[in-house]
Amino acid sequence: MRSYKRLTLLCGHYGSGKTNIAVNMAMDLRKQKERVAVADLDIVNPYFRTKDSDADFAHAGIRLICSSFANSNLDLPAMPQDLYAITDDRDLSVILDIGGDDRGALALGRIAPAVLAENDYEMLMVVNGRRPLTPDAPSTLEVLREIEAACGIPFTGIVNNTNLGIETTEETVLSSIPYAEETAALAGLPLVMTTVEESLYEPLAGKIENLFPLKLQNRF
Amino acid sequence: MADKVLMKGNEAIAEAAIIAGCRHYFGYPITPQTEVAAYMAKKMPKIGGTFLQAESEIAAINMVYGVASAGCRVMTSSSSPGISLKGEGLSYLAGSDLPALVVNVQRGGPGLGGIQPSQSDYFQATRGGGHGDYHMIVLAPASVQEMAELTVKGFELADKYRMTSMILADGTMGQMMEPVALDLAVAPAPAKPWATTGTGMKRAHNIVNSLSLDPEELERLNLARYERYAEVEANETMYEEYRMEDAEICVAAFGIAARVSKNAINEARKEGIKVGLIRPITLWPFPKAPFKKAAGQVKQFLSVELSMGQMIEDVRLATECRVPVTLVNRVGGMIPSPDQVLEAIRKASKNGGND
């Protein structure tokens, strides 16, 4: 069973898979904790948001902290009105889904001092080596450093979510491990997990350390 | 084959443009196409290209006019309200016979509308958008791979016919992520003896202009332009036929609506309903021939659109109204569901020809 800090922050290049991981981590965390929330702090992405899973969250008893404008026709990069519940309600365990790149990470600036002061957090960099702007460790590290500079919170680990969408195979994931390890080594951080779509979990279990299965949100 | 990468549709357009030799991008951010500009902003400085966020969409399209006059591959991108702002520039590009690529990742309208996907700029794209007699080549991708391939094709056709090519996508196509192979074949750009590249003291000045002082001359230019348009209609029409061999019902749909329709068609086929799809890939020129042929075969057409019924007019024109055409639609940022299309197919199967 994965152990969680009170706050788990998911950052990364946009399109790296943060939202799907946030949804699944919240479901996993809910098995361990009574009071769990997902915070959608994405101020960049107009479509495909954590809010798409709001019915699942309600069913699982997970609180969704989210701008009331998400998934509406209003293109407002607004923060949720209950933002401070994340840092002030210390009995609440929160998975934070942050917008992509340094621009998305800017949203963290406001709560960063409280996150650092409490010091009960994991700051995870989600990486996908099959994204065109992060094909290797040096380019991924560049994005990582830009995000840290924008939000003021240092990363604590790497999450390898290398995939090719519906064309992902065992080989796609297996061949991404050297990339993920090199990125982690360059950043001086641990590779904390590799995430895979749930049908690939069984075939890859035992071949990859710290494998984490993902049930994907519905798409087209 | 090169390794595939996972891309958003908007990113695929930007990367394909770079592969096609475009080194000049001018734009202004608007959801849901902003990733095109964001990608260009990251990439262009690294490869010696120009990324410039203009002060407005109007400025951006006129910068496109400038670079196109100098004979270089150039593009701009926007979403529905921004394309309206570019309307004057589109007309000037056509009046000056300049090749350019313009991308419209459509959102709901009219007016400021919303940020969710739409196909309601079909009239604007296929009937011009600006003033005067002119056409643009309008390409409608239905996958992220096609976003890339049709971008290259758009540049090639623009150069070949000295026209604007428009990629008419929608918000979903721009935002969705799919694997893409980027080993795209690119034909070398043709010579552009008309471009304003400097006389070298060896030839007369080239002048790029859409103003004609003499009405007879302006008439001649219009007639010559329409001869070129006739060539495009004859040679460059693209479409996909899906399960049409024995079809008694024909669905017409492009872009995201075609993807939804294919799912519905596959379900309907399981129920024994003979239904197929014609997916226009070029919206102008519209693939009239396959629709005309299908009109002699099927008893009913369904036009599936994210609009109040715009392409349906071209379907009716192409089929000369010989068979009923029914609209199946959602608007305002909503997308028809496969179930909605399936229900329309079932109904057509029962009442076909008597709608």
mmCIF file of N, CA and C in Angstrom, chain A residues 49-130:
data_model
loop_
_atom_site.group_PDB
_atom_site.id
_atom_site.type_symbol
_atom_site.label_atom_id
_atom_site.label_comp_id
_atom_site.label_asym_id
_atom_site.label_seq_id
_atom_site.Cartn_x
_atom_site.Cartn_y
_atom_site.Cartn_z
ATOM 1 N N ARG A 49 -10.682 17.990 -17.482
ATOM 2 C CA ARG A 49 -10.228 18.381 -16.151
ATOM 3 C C ARG A 49 -10.663 17.379 -15.095
ATOM 4 N N THR A 50 -10.097 17.564 -13.892
ATOM 5 C CA THR A 50 -10.461 16.701 -12.766
ATOM 6 C C THR A 50 -11.967 16.702 -12.551
ATOM 7 N N LYS A 51 -12.593 17.854 -12.817
ATOM 8 C CA LYS A 51 -14.028 17.982 -12.601
ATOM 9 C C LYS A 51 -14.830 16.988 -13.440
ATOM 10 N N ASP A 52 -14.221 16.497 -14.565
ATOM 11 C CA ASP A 52 -14.911 15.482 -15.371
ATOM 12 C C ASP A 52 -15.289 14.265 -14.524
ATOM 13 N N SER A 53 -14.553 14.041 -13.419
ATOM 14 C CA SER A 53 -14.796 12.866 -12.575
ATOM 15 C C SER A 53 -15.628 13.206 -11.344
ATOM 16 N N ASP A 54 -16.330 14.341 -11.351
ATOM 17 C CA ASP A 54 -16.991 14.772 -10.103
ATOM 18 C C ASP A 54 -18.025 13.773 -9.601
ATOM 19 N N ALA A 55 -18.702 13.065 -10.513
ATOM 20 C CA ALA A 55 -19.687 12.069 -10.072
ATOM 21 C C ALA A 55 -18.991 10.917 -9.340
ATOM 22 N N ASP A 56 -17.840 10.492 -9.861
ATOM 23 C CA ASP A 56 -17.068 9.418 -9.213
ATOM 24 C C ASP A 56 -16.591 9.852 -7.827
ATOM 25 N N PHE A 57 -16.161 11.102 -7.728
ATOM 26 C CA PHE A 57 -15.692 11.611 -6.430
ATOM 27 C C PHE A 57 -16.843 11.622 -5.413
ATOM 28 N N ALA A 58 -17.979 12.107 -5.864
ATOM 29 C CA ALA A 58 -19.136 12.171 -4.969
ATOM 30 C C ALA A 58 -19.478 10.773 -4.466
ATOM 31 N N HIS A 59 -19.450 9.811 -5.392
ATOM 32 C CA HIS A 59 -19.767 8.424 -5.043
ATOM 33 C C HIS A 59 -18.768 7.864 -4.035
ATOM 34 N N ALA A 60 -17.490 8.240 -4.191
ATOM 35 C CA ALA A 60 -16.435 7.703 -3.323
ATOM 36 C C ALA A 60 -16.294 8.510 -2.030
ATOM 37 N N GLY A 61 -17.040 9.589 -1.903
ATOM 38 C CA GLY A 61 -16.924 10.417 -0.701
ATOM 39 C C GLY A 61 -15.656 11.235 -0.682
ATOM 40 N N ILE A 62 -15.251 11.696 -1.863
ATOM 41 C CA ILE A 62 -14.051 12.527 -1.971
ATOM 42 C C ILE A 62 -14.496 13.954 -2.297
ATOM 43 N N ARG A 63 -13.927 14.900 -1.553
ATOM 44 C CA ARG A 63 -14.283 16.294 -1.787
ATOM 45 C C ARG A 63 -13.514 16.835 -2.993
ATOM 46 N N LEU A 64 -14.199 17.607 -3.843
ATOM 47 C CA LEU A 64 -13.542 18.243 -4.986
ATOM 48 C C LEU A 64 -13.420 19.738 -4.723
ATOM 49 N N ILE A 65 -12.178 20.193 -4.641
ATOM 50 C CA ILE A 65 -11.916 21.626 -4.464
ATOM 51 C C ILE A 65 -11.562 22.169 -5.842
ATOM 52 N N CYS A 66 -12.429 23.023 -6.373
ATOM 53 C CA CYS A 66 -12.329 23.326 -7.798
ATOM 54 C C CYS A 66 -12.996 24.662 -8.082
ATOM 55 N N SER A 67 -12.448 25.414 -9.001
ATOM 56 C CA SER A 67 -13.070 26.671 -9.404
ATOM 57 C C SER A 67 -14.482 26.409 -9.921
ATOM 58 N N SER A 68 -15.429 27.250 -9.538
ATOM 59 C CA SER A 68 -16.803 27.033 -9.999
ATOM 60 C C SER A 68 -16.942 27.306 -11.495
ATOM 61 N N PHE A 69 -15.885 27.830 -12.121
ATOM 62 C CA PHE A 69 -15.941 28.096 -13.567
ATOM 63 C C PHE A 69 -15.377 26.944 -14.398
ATOM 64 N N ALA A 70 -14.803 25.903 -13.730
ATOM 65 C CA ALA A 70 -14.221 24.793 -14.487
ATOM 66 C C ALA A 70 -15.290 24.122 -15.345
ATOM 67 N N ASN A 71 -14.928 23.762 -16.577
ATOM 68 C CA ASN A 71 -15.816 23.097 -17.532
ATOM 69 C C ASN A 71 -17.013 23.956 -17.935
ATOM 70 N N SER A 72 -17.005 25.227 -17.593
ATOM 71 C CA SER A 72 -18.064 26.107 -18.073
ATOM 72 C C SER A 72 -17.556 26.791 -19.337
ATOM 73 N N ASN A 73 -18.350 27.718 -19.844
ATOM 74 C CA ASN A 73 -17.926 28.449 -21.029
ATOM 75 C C ASN A 73 -17.102 29.679 -20.674
ATOM 76 N N LEU A 74 -16.868 29.880 -19.350
ATOM 77 C CA LEU A 74 -16.086 31.045 -18.935
ATOM 78 C C LEU A 74 -14.618 30.669 -18.858
ATOM 79 N N ASP A 75 -13.811 31.340 -19.649
ATOM 80 C CA ASP A 75 -12.391 31.018 -19.740
ATOM 81 C C ASP A 75 -11.631 31.834 -18.691
ATOM 82 N N LEU A 76 -11.957 31.594 -17.396
ATOM 83 C CA LEU A 76 -11.353 32.373 -16.333
ATOM 84 C C LEU A 76 -10.320 31.545 -15.581
ATOM 85 N N PRO A 77 -9.074 31.983 -15.542
ATOM 86 C CA PRO A 77 -8.069 31.245 -14.764
ATOM 87 C C PRO A 77 -8.238 31.523 -13.272
ATOM 88 N N ALA A 78 -9.359 31.087 -12.715
ATOM 89 C CA ALA A 78 -9.705 31.436 -11.336
ATOM 90 C C ALA A 78 -9.307 30.326 -10.371
ATOM 91 N N MET A 79 -8.989 30.703 -9.132
ATOM 92 C CA MET A 79 -8.691 29.740 -8.081
ATOM 93 C C MET A 79 -9.994 29.395 -7.355
ATOM 94 N N PRO A 80 -10.050 28.189 -6.754
ATOM 95 C CA PRO A 80 -11.267 27.807 -6.031
ATOM 96 C C PRO A 80 -11.497 28.722 -4.835
ATOM 97 N N GLN A 81 -12.780 28.943 -4.497
ATOM 98 C CA GLN A 81 -13.062 29.828 -3.366
ATOM 99 C C GLN A 81 -12.631 29.187 -2.045
ATOM 100 N N ASP A 82 -12.577 27.829 -2.015
ATOM 101 C CA ASP A 82 -12.174 27.148 -0.778
ATOM 102 C C ASP A 82 -10.705 26.705 -0.828
ATOM 103 N N LEU A 83 -9.902 27.518 -1.519
ATOM 104 C CA LEU A 83 -8.476 27.223 -1.691
ATOM 105 C C LEU A 83 -7.767 26.969 -0.361
ATOM 106 N N TYR A 84 -8.077 27.795 0.636
ATOM 107 C CA TYR A 84 -7.300 27.719 1.879
ATOM 108 C C TYR A 84 -7.619 26.488 2.723
ATOM 109 N N ALA A 85 -8.673 25.752 2.364
ATOM 110 C CA ALA A 85 -8.927 24.477 3.047
ATOM 111 C C ALA A 85 -7.719 23.550 2.872
ATOM 112 N N ILE A 86 -7.027 23.695 1.733
ATOM 113 C CA ILE A 86 -5.890 22.821 1.433
ATOM 114 C C ILE A 86 -4.805 22.960 2.508
ATOM 115 N N THR A 87 -4.503 24.196 2.878
ATOM 116 C CA THR A 87 -3.412 24.408 3.822
ATOM 117 C C THR A 87 -3.898 24.528 5.267
ATOM 118 N N ASP A 88 -5.158 24.978 5.479
ATOM 119 C CA ASP A 88 -5.604 25.264 6.844
ATOM 120 C C ASP A 88 -6.279 24.080 7.533
ATOM 121 N N ASP A 89 -6.915 23.215 6.746
ATOM 122 C CA ASP A 89 -7.620 22.065 7.330
ATOM 123 C C ASP A 89 -6.632 20.895 7.391
ATOM 124 N N ARG A 90 -5.899 20.807 8.478
ATOM 125 C CA ARG A 90 -4.783 19.850 8.529
ATOM 126 C C ARG A 90 -5.216 18.413 8.797
ATOM 127 N N ASP A 91 -6.510 18.213 8.943
ATOM 128 C CA ASP A 91 -7.036 16.858 9.094
ATOM 129 C C ASP A 91 -7.434 16.278 7.733
ATOM 130 N N LEU A 92 -7.306 17.122 6.702
ATOM 131 C CA LEU A 92 -7.734 16.735 5.352
ATOM 132 C C LEU A 92 -6.512 16.318 4.528
ATOM 133 N N SER A 93 -6.586 15.142 3.868
ATOM 134 C CA SER A 93 -5.505 14.733 2.964
ATOM 135 C C SER A 93 -5.878 15.176 1.555
ATOM 136 N N VAL A 94 -4.934 15.813 0.860
ATOM 137 C CA VAL A 94 -5.284 16.426 -0.422
ATOM 138 C C VAL A 94 -4.321 15.998 -1.531
ATOM 139 N N ILE A 95 -4.907 15.644 -2.679
ATOM 140 C CA ILE A 95 -4.136 15.445 -3.909
ATOM 141 C C ILE A 95 -4.340 16.713 -4.736
ATOM 142 N N LEU A 96 -3.253 17.377 -5.098
ATOM 143 C CA LEU A 96 -3.365 18.640 -5.846
ATOM 144 C C LEU A 96 -2.989 18.430 -7.312
ATOM 145 N N ASP A 97 -3.923 18.749 -8.194
ATOM 146 C CA ASP A 97 -3.709 18.632 -9.641
ATOM 147 C C ASP A 97 -3.406 20.038 -10.167
ATOM 148 N N ILE A 98 -2.140 20.246 -10.535
ATOM 149 C CA ILE A 98 -1.677 21.582 -10.911
ATOM 150 C C ILE A 98 -1.595 21.694 -12.430
ATOM 151 N N GLY A 99 -1.862 22.861 -12.974
ATOM 152 C CA GLY A 99 -1.802 23.077 -14.421
ATOM 153 C C GLY A 99 -0.398 22.839 -14.967
ATOM 154 N N GLY A 100 -0.311 22.628 -16.264
ATOM 155 C CA GLY A 100 0.947 22.234 -16.899
ATOM 156 C C GLY A 100 1.991 23.337 -16.970
ATOM 157 N N ASP A 101 3.232 22.894 -16.979
ATOM 158 C CA ASP A 101 4.394 23.777 -17.189
ATOM 159 C C ASP A 101 4.520 24.837 -16.082
ATOM 160 N N ASP A 102 5.439 25.768 -16.289
ATOM 161 C CA ASP A 102 5.659 26.818 -15.295
ATOM 162 C C ASP A 102 4.450 27.743 -15.180
ATOM 163 N N ARG A 103 3.757 27.943 -16.311
ATOM 164 C CA ARG A 103 2.583 28.824 -16.269
ATOM 165 C C ARG A 103 1.516 28.258 -15.345
ATOM 166 N N GLY A 104 1.310 26.935 -15.408
ATOM 167 C CA GLY A 104 0.323 26.291 -14.543
ATOM 168 C C GLY A 104 0.762 26.307 -13.087
ATOM 169 N N ALA A 105 2.078 26.133 -12.872
ATOM 170 C CA ALA A 105 2.612 26.038 -11.511
ATOM 171 C C ALA A 105 2.537 27.371 -10.772
ATOM 172 N N LEU A 106 2.392 28.467 -11.516
ATOM 173 C CA LEU A 106 2.238 29.786 -10.881
ATOM 174 C C LEU A 106 1.103 29.778 -9.849
ATOM 175 N N ALA A 107 0.089 28.928 -10.119
ATOM 176 C CA ALA A 107 -1.083 28.877 -9.232
ATOM 177 C C ALA A 107 -0.702 28.480 -7.808
ATOM 178 N N LEU A 108 0.447 27.797 -7.658
ATOM 179 C CA LEU A 108 0.863 27.318 -6.337
ATOM 180 C C LEU A 108 1.496 28.420 -5.488
ATOM 181 N N GLY A 109 1.913 29.499 -6.153
ATOM 182 C CA GLY A 109 2.668 30.535 -5.452
ATOM 183 C C GLY A 109 1.997 31.000 -4.174
ATOM 184 N N ARG A 110 0.668 31.139 -4.250
ATOM 185 C CA ARG A 110 -0.076 31.703 -3.127
ATOM 186 C C ARG A 110 -0.061 30.792 -1.896
ATOM 187 N N ILE A 111 -0.030 29.456 -2.112
ATOM 188 C CA ILE A 111 -0.075 28.558 -0.950
ATOM 189 C C ILE A 111 1.296 27.967 -0.632
ATOM 190 N N ALA A 112 2.292 28.269 -1.480
ATOM 191 C CA ALA A 112 3.619 27.659 -1.295
ATOM 192 C C ALA A 112 4.205 27.910 0.100
ATOM 193 N N PRO A 113 4.147 29.144 0.639
ATOM 194 C CA PRO A 113 4.741 29.359 1.967
ATOM 195 C C PRO A 113 4.121 28.450 3.033
ATOM 196 N N ALA A 114 2.798 28.274 2.995
ATOM 197 C CA ALA A 114 2.130 27.424 3.993
ATOM 198 C C ALA A 114 2.499 25.952 3.795
ATOM 199 N N VAL A 115 2.612 25.535 2.516
ATOM 200 C CA VAL A 115 2.990 24.144 2.222
ATOM 201 C C VAL A 115 4.382 23.859 2.776
ATOM 202 N N LEU A 116 5.312 24.783 2.542
ATOM 203 C CA LEU A 116 6.691 24.599 2.997
ATOM 204 C C LEU A 116 6.782 24.650 4.522
ATOM 205 N N ALA A 117 6.010 25.552 5.130
ATOM 206 C CA ALA A 117 6.058 25.702 6.590
ATOM 207 C C ALA A 117 5.548 24.445 7.288
ATOM 208 N N GLU A 118 4.464 23.872 6.765
ATOM 209 C CA GLU A 118 3.908 22.657 7.383
ATOM 210 C C GLU A 118 4.824 21.462 7.143
ATOM 211 N N ASN A 119 5.432 21.412 5.935
ATOM 212 C CA ASN A 119 6.408 20.386 5.573
ATOM 213 C C ASN A 119 5.872 18.963 5.720
ATOM 214 N N ASP A 120 4.666 18.737 5.210
ATOM 215 C CA ASP A 120 4.109 17.381 5.170
ATOM 216 C C ASP A 120 3.581 17.151 3.753
ATOM 217 N N TYR A 121 4.476 17.223 2.782
ATOM 218 C CA TYR A 121 4.035 17.156 1.382
ATOM 219 C C TYR A 121 4.998 16.329 0.537
ATOM 220 N N GLU A 122 4.465 15.850 -0.586
ATOM 221 C CA GLU A 122 5.275 15.299 -1.662
ATOM 222 C C GLU A 122 5.036 16.178 -2.876
ATOM 223 N N MET A 123 6.071 16.572 -3.561
ATOM 224 C CA MET A 123 5.938 17.380 -4.776
ATOM 225 C C MET A 123 6.467 16.516 -5.914
ATOM 226 N N LEU A 124 5.518 15.998 -6.742
ATOM 227 C CA LEU A 124 5.883 14.997 -7.743
ATOM 228 C C LEU A 124 5.861 15.575 -9.154
ATOM 229 N N MET A 125 6.904 15.283 -9.891
ATOM 230 C CA MET A 125 7.013 15.701 -11.292
ATOM 231 C C MET A 125 6.573 14.528 -12.167
ATOM 232 N N VAL A 126 5.443 14.707 -12.895
ATOM 233 C CA VAL A 126 4.937 13.661 -13.781
ATOM 234 C C VAL A 126 5.615 13.817 -15.143
ATOM 235 N N VAL A 127 6.207 12.721 -15.634
ATOM 236 C CA VAL A 127 6.931 12.809 -16.909
ATOM 237 C C VAL A 127 6.408 11.777 -17.898
ATOM 238 N N ASN A 128 6.409 12.155 -19.179
ATOM 239 C CA ASN A 128 6.070 11.242 -20.267
ATOM 240 C C ASN A 128 7.090 11.454 -21.372
ATOM 241 N N GLY A 129 7.972 10.486 -21.547
ATOM 242 C CA GLY A 129 9.051 10.585 -22.532
ATOM 243 C C GLY A 129 8.574 10.526 -23.975
ATOM 244 N N ARG A 130 7.277 10.272 -24.173
ATOM 245 C CA ARG A 130 6.760 10.262 -25.547
ATOM 246 C C ARG A 130 6.042 11.558 -25.876
#
